[in-house]
XYZ file of C-alpha atoms in Angstrom:
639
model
C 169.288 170.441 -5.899
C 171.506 172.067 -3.196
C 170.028 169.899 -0.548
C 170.318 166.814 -2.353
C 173.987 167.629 -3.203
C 174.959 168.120 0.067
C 173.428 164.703 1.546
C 174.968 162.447 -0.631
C 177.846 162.939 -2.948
C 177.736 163.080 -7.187
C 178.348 158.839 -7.713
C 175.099 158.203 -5.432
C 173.021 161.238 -7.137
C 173.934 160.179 -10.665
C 172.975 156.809 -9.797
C 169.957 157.193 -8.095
C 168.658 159.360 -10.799
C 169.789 157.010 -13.718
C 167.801 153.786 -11.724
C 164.697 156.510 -11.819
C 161.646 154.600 -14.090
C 160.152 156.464 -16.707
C 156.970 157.844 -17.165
C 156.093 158.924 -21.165
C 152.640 161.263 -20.833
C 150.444 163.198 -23.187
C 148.585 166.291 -23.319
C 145.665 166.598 -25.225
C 142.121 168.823 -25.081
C 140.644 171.585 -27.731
C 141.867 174.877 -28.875
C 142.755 177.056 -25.929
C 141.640 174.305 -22.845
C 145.292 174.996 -21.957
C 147.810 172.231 -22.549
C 150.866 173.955 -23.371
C 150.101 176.300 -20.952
C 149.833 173.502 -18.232
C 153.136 171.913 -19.184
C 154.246 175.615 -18.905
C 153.108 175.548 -15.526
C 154.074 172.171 -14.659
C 157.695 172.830 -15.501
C 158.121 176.848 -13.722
C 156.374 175.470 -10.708
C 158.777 172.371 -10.490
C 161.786 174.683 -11.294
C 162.835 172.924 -13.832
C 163.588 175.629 -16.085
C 167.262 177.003 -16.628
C 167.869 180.750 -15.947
C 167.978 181.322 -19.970
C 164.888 180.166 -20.561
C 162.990 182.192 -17.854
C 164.880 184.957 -19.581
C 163.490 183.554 -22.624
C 159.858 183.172 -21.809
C 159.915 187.031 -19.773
C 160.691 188.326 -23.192
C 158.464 186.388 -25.738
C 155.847 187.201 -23.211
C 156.492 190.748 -23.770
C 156.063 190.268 -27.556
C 154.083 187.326 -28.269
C 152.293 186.373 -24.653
C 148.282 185.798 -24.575
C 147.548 186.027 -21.221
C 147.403 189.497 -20.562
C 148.708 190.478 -17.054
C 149.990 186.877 -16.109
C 153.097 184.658 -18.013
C 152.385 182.661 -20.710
C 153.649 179.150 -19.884
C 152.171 178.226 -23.801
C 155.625 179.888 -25.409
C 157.450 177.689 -23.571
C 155.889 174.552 -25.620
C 154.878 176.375 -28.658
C 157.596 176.423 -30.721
C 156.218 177.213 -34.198
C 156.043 180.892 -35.642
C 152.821 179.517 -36.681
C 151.626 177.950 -32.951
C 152.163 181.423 -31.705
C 150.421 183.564 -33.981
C 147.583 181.606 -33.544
C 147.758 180.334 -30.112
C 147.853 176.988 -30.808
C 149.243 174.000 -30.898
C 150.078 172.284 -34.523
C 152.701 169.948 -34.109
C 153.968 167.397 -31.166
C 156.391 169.352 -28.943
C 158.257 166.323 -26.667
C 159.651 167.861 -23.282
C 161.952 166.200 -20.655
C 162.375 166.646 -17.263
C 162.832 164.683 -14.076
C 161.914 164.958 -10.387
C 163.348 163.192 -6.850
C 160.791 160.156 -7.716
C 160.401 160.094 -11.657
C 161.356 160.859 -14.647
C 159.362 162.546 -17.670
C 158.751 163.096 -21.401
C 155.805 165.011 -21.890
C 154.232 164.940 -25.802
C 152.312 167.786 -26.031
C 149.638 167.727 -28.977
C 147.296 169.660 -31.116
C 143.454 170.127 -30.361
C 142.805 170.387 -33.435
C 140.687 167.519 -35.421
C 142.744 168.036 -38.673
C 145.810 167.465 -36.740
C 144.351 163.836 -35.377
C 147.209 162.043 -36.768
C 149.431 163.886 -34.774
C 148.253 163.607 -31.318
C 147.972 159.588 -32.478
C 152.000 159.819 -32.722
C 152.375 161.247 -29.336
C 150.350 158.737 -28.026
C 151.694 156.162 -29.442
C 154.367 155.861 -26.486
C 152.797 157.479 -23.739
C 151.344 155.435 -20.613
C 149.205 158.100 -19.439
C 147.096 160.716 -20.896
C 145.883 164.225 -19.457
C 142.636 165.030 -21.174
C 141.738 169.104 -20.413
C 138.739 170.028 -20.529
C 137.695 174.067 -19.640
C 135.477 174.079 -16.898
C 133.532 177.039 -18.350
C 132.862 174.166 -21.851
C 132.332 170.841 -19.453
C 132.925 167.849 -21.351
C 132.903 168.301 -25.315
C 132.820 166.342 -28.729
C 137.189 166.456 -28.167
C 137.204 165.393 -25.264
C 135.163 162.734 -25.833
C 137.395 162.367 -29.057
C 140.881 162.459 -27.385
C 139.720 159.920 -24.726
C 138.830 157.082 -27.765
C 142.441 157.957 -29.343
C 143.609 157.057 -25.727
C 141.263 154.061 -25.487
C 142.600 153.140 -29.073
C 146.047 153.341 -28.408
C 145.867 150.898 -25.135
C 146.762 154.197 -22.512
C 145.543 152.467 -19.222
C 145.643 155.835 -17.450
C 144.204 158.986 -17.597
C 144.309 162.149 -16.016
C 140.970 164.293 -16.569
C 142.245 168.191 -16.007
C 139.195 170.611 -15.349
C 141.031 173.544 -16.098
C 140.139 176.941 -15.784
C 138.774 176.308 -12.577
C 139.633 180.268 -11.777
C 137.294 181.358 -14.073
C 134.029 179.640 -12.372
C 135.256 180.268 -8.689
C 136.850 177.559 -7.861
C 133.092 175.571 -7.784
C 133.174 172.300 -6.273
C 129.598 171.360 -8.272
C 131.346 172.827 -11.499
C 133.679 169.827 -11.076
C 131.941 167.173 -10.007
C 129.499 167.498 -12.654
C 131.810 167.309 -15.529
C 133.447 164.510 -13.392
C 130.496 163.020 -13.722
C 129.661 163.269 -17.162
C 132.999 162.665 -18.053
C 132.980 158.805 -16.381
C 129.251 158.195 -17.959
C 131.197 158.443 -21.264
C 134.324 156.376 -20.431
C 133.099 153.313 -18.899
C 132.370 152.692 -22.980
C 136.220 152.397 -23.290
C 138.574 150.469 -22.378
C 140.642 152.570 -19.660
C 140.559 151.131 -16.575
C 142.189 153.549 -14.205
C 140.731 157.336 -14.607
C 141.579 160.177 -11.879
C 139.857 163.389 -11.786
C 141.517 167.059 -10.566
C 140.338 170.498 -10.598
C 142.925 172.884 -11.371
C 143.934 176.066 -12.952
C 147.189 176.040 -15.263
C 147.569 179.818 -15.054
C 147.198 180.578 -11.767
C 149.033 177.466 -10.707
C 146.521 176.221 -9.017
C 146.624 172.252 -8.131
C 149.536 171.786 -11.001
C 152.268 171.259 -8.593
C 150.860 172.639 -5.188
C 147.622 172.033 -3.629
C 145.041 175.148 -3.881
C 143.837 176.996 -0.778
C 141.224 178.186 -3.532
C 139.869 174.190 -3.397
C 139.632 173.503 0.560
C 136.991 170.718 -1.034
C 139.367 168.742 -3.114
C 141.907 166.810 -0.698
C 142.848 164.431 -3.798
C 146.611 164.363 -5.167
C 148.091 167.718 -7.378
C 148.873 166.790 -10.523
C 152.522 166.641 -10.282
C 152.582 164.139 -6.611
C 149.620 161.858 -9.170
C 152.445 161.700 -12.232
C 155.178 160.753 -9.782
C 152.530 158.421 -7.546
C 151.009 156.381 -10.758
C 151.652 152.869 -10.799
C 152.711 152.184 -13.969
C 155.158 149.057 -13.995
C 152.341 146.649 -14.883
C 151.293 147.674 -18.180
C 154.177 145.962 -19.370
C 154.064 142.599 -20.346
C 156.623 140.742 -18.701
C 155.191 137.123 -19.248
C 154.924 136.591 -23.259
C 158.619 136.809 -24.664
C 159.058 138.430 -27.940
C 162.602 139.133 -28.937
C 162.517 140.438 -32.608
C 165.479 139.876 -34.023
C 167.201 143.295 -35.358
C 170.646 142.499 -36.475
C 173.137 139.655 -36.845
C 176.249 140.514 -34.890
C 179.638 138.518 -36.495
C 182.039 140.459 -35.428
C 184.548 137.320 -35.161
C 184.334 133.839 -36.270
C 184.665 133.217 -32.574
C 180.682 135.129 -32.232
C 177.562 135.385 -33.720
C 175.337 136.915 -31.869
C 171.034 138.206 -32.492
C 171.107 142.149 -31.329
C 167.119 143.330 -30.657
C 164.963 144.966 -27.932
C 163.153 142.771 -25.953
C 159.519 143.466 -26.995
C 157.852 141.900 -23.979
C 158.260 139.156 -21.734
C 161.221 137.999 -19.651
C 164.664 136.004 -21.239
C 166.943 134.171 -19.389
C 170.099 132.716 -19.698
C 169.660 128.380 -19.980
C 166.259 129.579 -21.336
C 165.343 127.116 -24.522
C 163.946 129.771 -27.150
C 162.246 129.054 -30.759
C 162.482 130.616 -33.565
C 159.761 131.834 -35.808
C 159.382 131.085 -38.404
C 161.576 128.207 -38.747
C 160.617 126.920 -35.515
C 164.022 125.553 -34.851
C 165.284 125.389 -31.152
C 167.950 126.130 -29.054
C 169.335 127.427 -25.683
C 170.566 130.912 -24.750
C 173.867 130.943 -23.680
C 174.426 134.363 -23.525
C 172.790 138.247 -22.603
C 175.016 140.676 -23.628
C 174.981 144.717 -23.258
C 176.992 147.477 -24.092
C 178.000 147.925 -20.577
C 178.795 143.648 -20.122
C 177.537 140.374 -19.449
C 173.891 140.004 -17.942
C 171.500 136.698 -16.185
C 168.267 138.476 -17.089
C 166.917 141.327 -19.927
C 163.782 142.403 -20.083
C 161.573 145.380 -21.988
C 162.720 147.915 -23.355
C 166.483 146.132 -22.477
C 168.504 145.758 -26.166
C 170.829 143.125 -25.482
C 172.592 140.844 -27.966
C 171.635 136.541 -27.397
C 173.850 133.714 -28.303
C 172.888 129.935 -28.756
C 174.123 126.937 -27.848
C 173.596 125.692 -31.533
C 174.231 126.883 -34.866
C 170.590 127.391 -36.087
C 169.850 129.761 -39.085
C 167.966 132.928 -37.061
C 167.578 136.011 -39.543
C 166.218 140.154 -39.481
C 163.147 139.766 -39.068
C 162.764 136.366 -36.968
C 160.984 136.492 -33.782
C 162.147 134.452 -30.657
C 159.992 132.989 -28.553
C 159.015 130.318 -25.615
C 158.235 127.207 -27.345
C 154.891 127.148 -24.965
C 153.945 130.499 -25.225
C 153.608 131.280 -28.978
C 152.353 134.472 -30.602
C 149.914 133.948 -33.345
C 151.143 133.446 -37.223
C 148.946 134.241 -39.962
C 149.054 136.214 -43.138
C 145.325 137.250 -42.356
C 144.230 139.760 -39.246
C 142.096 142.339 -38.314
C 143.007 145.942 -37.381
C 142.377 149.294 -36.271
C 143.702 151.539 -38.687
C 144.074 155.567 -38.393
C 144.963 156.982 -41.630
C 147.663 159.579 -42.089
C 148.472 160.159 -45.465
C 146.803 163.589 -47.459
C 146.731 160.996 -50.269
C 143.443 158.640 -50.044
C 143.661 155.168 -49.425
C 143.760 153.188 -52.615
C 142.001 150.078 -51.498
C 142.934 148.538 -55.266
C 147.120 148.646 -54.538
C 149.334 147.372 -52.333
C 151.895 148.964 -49.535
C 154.471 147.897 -47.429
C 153.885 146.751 -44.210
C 156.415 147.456 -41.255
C 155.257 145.121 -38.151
C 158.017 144.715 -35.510
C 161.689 144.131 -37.262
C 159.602 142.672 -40.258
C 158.769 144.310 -43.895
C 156.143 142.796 -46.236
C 153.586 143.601 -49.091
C 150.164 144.003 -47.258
C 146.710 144.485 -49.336
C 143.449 146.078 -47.227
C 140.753 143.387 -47.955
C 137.846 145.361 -46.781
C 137.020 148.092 -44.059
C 134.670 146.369 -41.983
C 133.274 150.257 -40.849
C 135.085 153.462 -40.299
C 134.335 155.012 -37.210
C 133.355 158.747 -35.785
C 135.842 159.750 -33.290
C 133.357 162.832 -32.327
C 130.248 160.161 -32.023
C 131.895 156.908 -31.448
C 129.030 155.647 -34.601
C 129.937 153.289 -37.291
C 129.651 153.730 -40.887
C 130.802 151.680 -44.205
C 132.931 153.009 -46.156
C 135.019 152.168 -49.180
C 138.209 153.961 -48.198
C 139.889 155.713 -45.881
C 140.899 160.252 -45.787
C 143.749 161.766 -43.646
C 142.806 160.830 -40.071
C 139.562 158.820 -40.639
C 139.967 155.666 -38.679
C 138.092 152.330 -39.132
C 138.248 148.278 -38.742
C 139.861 147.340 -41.754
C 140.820 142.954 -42.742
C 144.731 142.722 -44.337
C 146.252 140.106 -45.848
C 150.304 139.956 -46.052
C 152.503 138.633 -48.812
C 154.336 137.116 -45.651
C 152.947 135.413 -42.356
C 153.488 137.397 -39.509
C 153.880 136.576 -36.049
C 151.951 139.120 -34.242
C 149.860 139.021 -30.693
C 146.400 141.478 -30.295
C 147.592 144.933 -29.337
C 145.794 145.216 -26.147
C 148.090 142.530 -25.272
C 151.241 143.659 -26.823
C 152.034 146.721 -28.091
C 155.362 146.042 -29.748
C 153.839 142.861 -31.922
C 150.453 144.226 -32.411
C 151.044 147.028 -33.905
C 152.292 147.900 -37.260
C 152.732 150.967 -40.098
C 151.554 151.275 -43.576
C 154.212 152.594 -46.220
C 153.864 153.888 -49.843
C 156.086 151.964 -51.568
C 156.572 154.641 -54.421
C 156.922 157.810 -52.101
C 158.222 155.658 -48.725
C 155.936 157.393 -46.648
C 154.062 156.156 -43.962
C 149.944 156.467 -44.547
C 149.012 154.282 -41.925
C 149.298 152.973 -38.261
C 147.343 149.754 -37.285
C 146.632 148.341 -34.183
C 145.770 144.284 -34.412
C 142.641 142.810 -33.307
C 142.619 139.298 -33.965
C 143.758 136.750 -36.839
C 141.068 136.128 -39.474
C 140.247 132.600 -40.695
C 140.376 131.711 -44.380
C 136.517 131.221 -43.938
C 136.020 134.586 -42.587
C 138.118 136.279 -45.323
C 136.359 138.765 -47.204
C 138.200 138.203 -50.336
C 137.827 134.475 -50.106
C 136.497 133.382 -53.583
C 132.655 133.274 -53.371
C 130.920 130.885 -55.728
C 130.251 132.854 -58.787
C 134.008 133.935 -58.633
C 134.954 130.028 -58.309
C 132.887 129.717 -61.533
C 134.517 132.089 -63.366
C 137.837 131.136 -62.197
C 137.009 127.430 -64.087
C 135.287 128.660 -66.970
C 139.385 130.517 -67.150
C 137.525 134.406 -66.506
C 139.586 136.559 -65.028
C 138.425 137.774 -61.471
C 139.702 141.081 -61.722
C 137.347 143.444 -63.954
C 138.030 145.811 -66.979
C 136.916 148.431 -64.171
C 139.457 147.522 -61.760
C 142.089 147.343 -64.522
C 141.579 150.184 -66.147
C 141.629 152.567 -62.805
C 144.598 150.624 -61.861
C 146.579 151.212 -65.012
C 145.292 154.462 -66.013
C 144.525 153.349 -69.266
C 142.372 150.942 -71.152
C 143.541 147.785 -73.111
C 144.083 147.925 -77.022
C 145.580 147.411 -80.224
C 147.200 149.634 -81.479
C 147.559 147.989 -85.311
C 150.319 149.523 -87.441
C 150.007 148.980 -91.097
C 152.239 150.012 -94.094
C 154.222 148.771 -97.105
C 157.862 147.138 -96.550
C 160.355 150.660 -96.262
C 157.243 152.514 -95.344
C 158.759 153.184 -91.584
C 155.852 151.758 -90.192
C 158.189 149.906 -87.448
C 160.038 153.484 -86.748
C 156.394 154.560 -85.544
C 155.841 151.897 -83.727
C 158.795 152.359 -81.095
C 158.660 155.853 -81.301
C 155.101 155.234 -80.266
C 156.309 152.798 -77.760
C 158.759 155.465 -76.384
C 156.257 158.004 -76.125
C 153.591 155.741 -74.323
C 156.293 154.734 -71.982
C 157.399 158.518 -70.871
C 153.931 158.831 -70.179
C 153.448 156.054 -68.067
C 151.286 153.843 -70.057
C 152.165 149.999 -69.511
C 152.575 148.226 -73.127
C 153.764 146.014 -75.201
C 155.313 145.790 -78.399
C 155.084 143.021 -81.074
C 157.103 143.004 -83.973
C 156.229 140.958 -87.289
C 160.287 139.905 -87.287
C 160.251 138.592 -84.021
C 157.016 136.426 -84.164
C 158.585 135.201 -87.403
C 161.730 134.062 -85.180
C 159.362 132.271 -83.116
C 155.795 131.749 -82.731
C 155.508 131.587 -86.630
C 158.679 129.998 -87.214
C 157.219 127.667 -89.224
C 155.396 129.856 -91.260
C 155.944 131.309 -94.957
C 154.901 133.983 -96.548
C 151.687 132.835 -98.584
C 148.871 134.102 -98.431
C 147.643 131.084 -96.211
C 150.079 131.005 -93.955
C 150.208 134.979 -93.597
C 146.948 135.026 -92.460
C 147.265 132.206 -90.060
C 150.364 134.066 -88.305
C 148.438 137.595 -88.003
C 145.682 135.206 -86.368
C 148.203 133.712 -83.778
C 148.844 137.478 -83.260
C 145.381 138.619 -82.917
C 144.801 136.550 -80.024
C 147.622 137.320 -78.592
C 147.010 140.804 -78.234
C 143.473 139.850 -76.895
C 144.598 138.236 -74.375
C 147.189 140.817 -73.534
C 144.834 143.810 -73.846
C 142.439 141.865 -71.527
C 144.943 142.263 -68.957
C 144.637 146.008 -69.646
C 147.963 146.213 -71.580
C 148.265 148.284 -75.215
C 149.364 146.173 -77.629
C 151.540 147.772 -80.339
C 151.585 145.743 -83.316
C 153.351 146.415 -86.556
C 153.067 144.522 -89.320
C 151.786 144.804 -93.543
C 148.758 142.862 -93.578
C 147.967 144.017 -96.516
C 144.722 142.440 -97.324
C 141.869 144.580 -96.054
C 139.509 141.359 -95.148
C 142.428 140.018 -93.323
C 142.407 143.172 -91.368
C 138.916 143.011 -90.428
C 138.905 139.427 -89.199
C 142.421 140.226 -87.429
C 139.770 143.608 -85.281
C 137.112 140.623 -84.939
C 139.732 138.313 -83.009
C 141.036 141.355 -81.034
C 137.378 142.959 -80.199
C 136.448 146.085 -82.890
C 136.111 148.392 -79.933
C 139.437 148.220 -78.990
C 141.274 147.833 -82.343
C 142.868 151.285 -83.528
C 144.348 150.438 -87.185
C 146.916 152.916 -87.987
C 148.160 153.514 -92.011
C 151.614 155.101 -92.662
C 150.881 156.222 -96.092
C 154.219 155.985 -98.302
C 154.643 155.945 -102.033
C 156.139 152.761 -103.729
C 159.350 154.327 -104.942
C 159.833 155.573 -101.194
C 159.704 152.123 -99.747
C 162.136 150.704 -102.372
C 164.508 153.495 -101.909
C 164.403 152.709 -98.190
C 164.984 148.737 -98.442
C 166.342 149.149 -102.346
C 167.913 145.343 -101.487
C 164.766 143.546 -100.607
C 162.565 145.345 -103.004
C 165.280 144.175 -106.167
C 165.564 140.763 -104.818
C 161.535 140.758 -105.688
C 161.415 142.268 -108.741
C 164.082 139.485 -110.070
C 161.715 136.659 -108.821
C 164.254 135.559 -105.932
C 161.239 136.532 -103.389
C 157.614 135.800 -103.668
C 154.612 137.537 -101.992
C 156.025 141.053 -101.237
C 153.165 143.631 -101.172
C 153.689 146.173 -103.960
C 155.487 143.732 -105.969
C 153.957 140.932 -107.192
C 151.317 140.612 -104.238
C 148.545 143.746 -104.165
C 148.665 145.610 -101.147
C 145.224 147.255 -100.135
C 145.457 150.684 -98.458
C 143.232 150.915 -95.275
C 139.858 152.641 -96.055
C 138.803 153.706 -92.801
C 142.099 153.900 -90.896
C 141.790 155.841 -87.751
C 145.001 157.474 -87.738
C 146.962 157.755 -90.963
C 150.440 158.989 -90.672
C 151.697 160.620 -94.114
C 155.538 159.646 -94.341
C 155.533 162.018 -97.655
C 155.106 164.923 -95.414
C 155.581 164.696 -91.923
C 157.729 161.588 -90.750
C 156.694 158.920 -88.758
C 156.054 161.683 -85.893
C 153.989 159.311 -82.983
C 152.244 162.598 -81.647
C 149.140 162.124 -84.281
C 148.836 158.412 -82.701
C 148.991 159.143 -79.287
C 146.119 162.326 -79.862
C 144.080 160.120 -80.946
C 144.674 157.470 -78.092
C 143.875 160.533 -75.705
C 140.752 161.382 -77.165
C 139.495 157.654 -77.100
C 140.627 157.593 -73.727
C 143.232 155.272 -74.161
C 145.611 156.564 -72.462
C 144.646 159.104 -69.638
């Protein structure tokens, strides 16, 4: 630093090391190959640690340290009580540094299968890997597994550590066998640039000087390879994607589209589209924080203005008219699952893809896949950190382009939309065709569909809904309270998360039986309008809560016949004459003087329910709903 200092003065330093480029890496290999003691390493031997944190790391290493008469470089990465009572890494520790040539951000990640999901978020950003491997193990089931998370996530580099090299005497053939093995495995992948180096993290050896231990290795040390890599053309500076973030109004002078240039190249004079309106127009304006610009490009956030007054939105993408990403509501993807709640291939989630948020369903897992084998298997859903092929279909087209080609439009996140957490990350394969849909309607379903046959089954309902669809038929004398029970019920069924409905005699009357009276006749043909409307409603897996008198008991039974017997649940609140009356004393006297025909208990019989399944006694105990909704427990009703 003192050098450097005195050769140039502070303006050209801070320059030169803000125009650095970037280089985002990961760490990953099993339980105790040595990553976090690498990184350790990497940074001491670099001196790129401050004078409190040596101070830092001499005492932990007092307390806490695990490598007996040398330092352990781990502490400096593991941060968690947890990490360092068990020597290992849990979560992703992110560490920054820089050199002369390069800057740094090292993700260092568990071993650890259970902890898959987080190495897959360390990874997520990184442009190079270093897989460890111990050179006493060779290469292993993680290693194989860490190098198809890399091959998953599109890393085009890859640095394979033989660590521990020490501890088998520095032997050359120790090396180039597991070299060996290791590139028989990865020409299966897709990584196209792979470097091997033999080196040992706690000795030092190779990490940031070259070993005299290794006369037989003249390749690169580990720290001249992570300054040397050539980087710069992983990114995709052809295909412009510019999703748009915000809309910047700050005047009614501007209006300006704020977003990070995904990929490609954008110009000022450039004619853009927008998707997916597909209207046109020409950029007349880059603008930055620090001022005006001719060019931006990725990861640049800049702010574009148009020449016209087009309608561009959060959540547009802009593009060249000739180079267009694909748009589709149907793709395929790779999808590694993160949530410790199963997938539930029956609902649907929110899908976050680019500066876009949408409904998403998972139409079938084509095969999930062993990360420790690299074999296929079917499978009906998905576990924390099981990954597989899965087909989605959006609520909203998406303009997306296959990950390999872009990350920032090909890949996309998986949210809960009760809980807001995110259970999935997906990388995109390819658009699907509506032919090749999986959930396309086959033949019998098209049959079913015209014959007016639902799709969906009683199954699918019921594990949807937690419950299964009835009738839940209240019965009783005017004054009886049979209507109190039924919205107590209702409130009761509600708090518990049960999805009904409730139909009251009074409001038919006021509408689908308008034109009905109270005869016999016509009382019979309203409860049968009724019945089928609770059949159809309970086919859709909704309780029905129905309260009316029906008082005659064949009317009844043909009212269960319409509905289906096996879900018809015929409830009696049991009240005494004089108790009704003296409830509804008004109605009851308007009967008795002849002013009202047909009221049950008056001059029409009313016949109490013989085989009632629930009958509440109103003499004795209220209208309480808590008898009801026993019995809709025990038949499974309600769950």
């Amino acid at each position: 630093m003192q050098d450097v200092m005195s050769s140039t003065d502070i303006a050209q330093f801070l320059e030169q090391d803000q125009n650095k480029d970037l280089l985002r890496f990961l760490t990953a290999g099993s339980v105790d190959d040595g990553k976090s003691t690498l990184i350790g390493r990497l940074l001491f031997d670099s001196k790129k640690l401050y004078e409190d944190q040596l101070a830092a790391l001499e005492r932990d290493n007092v307390r806490e340290g695990h490598a007996e008469n040398d330092i352990d470089y781990a502490l400096l990465l593991d941060g968690l009580k947890a990490e360092r009572e068990q020597g290992i890494t849990i979560d992703v520790a992110y560490r920054y540094f820089s050199t002369n040539k390069r800057k740094f951000i090292i993700a260092d990640t568990p071993g650890h299968e259970q902890y898959t999901r987080n190495m897959v978020t360390g990874a997520s950003t990184a442009n190079l890997s270093i897989i460890l491997v111990d050179a006493r193990k060779g290469v292993i089931t993680q290693t194989k597994r860490h190098t198809f998370l890399a091959s998953l996530l599109g890393i085009k580099h890859v640095v394979l550590a033989v660590n521990k090299m020490d501890l088998m005497e520095y032997s050359q053939e120790v090396f180039e066998n597991i070299c060996g093995d290791y590139k028989n495995f990865v020409t299966r992948l897709n990584i196209p640039d792979v470097h091997c180096i033999p080196l040992s993290a706690l000795k030092g050896d190779n990490v940031v000087d070259s070993s005299e231990k290794m006369p037989w290795y003249d390749g690169k040390t580990l720290l001249h390879h992570l300054e040397t890599v050539h980087v710069g053309s992983d990114q995709n500076f052809i295909d412009l994607r510019y999703p748009v973030q915000y809309v910047l109004r700050p005047s009614q002078g501007y209006r300006g589209f704020a977003g990070k240039v995904a990929s490609g190249i954008v110009r000022k004079g450039d004619e853009l589209m927008v998707l997916p309106s597909r209207k046109k127009s020409v950029v007349t304006s880059i603008t930055t924080y620090d001022g005006e610009l001719d060019e931006a490009f990725p990861p640049q956030s800049v702010a574009l203005t148009f020449a016209d007054e087009i309608d561009i939105s959060r959540g547009d993408m802009l593009v060249r008219p000739d180079n267009m990403p694909k748009v589709g509501r149907h793709f395929e993807s790779m999808l590694v699952w993160m949530s410790e709640e199963p997938m539930d291939p029956t609902r649907q989630y929110l899908i976050k893809h680019a500066n876009s948020t949408t409904r998403a369903r998972i139409d079938k897992i084509r095969y999930r896949i062993d990360v420790n084998t690299l074999n296929k298997s079917e499978s009906d859903a998905f576990e924390l950190n099981d990954i597989g092929r899965t087909v989605l279909t959006t609520n909203k087209a998406l303009c997306f382009d296959a990950y390999q080609k872009n990350k920032a439009t090909g890949s996309f996140i998986l949210i809960d939309p009760l809980s807001f957490n995110t259970v999935a990350v997906g990388m995109i394969i390819d658009r699907v065709s509506e032919e090749e849909m999986p959930s396309r309607i086959t033949g019998g379903e098209q049959a079913a569909a015209v014959a007016g046959r639902s799709m969906i089954t009683k199954a699918e309902r019921e594990e949807r809904l937690h419950q299964a669809g009835a009738t839940i038929w209240i019965t009783g004398l005017h004054g009886s309270g049979k209507n109190e029970l039924a919205y107590k019920l209702e409130r009761e069924l509600f708090d518990r998360g049960a999805v009904t409905v409730l139909i009251d005699g009074s409001v038919v009357r006021a509408g689908l039986s308008r034109e009905l009276d109270y005869s016999p006749a016509d009382r019979a043909e309203h409860l049968r309008r009724v019945a089928h409307m609770c059949r159809m409603l309970n086919e859709q897996g909704l309780i029905t809560i129905c309260s009316f008198i029906s008082p005659d008991e064949s009317i009844r039974t043909q009212v269960a016949e319409i509905i289906g017997k096996e879900r018809f649940y015929l409830v009696h609140v049991d009240a005494e004459l004089e108790f009704c009356k003296a409830q509804e004393p008004e109605l009851y006297a308007k009967a008795e003087r002849g002013e009202l025909q047909y009221l049950p208990g008056v001059d029409m019989a009313y016949d109490c329910p013989v085989k009632a399944a629930v009958t509440v006694d109103q003499r004795h105990v209220g209208v309480d709903p808590e008898k009801v909704v026993s019995y809709m427990l025990a038949q499974e009703v309600i769950r």
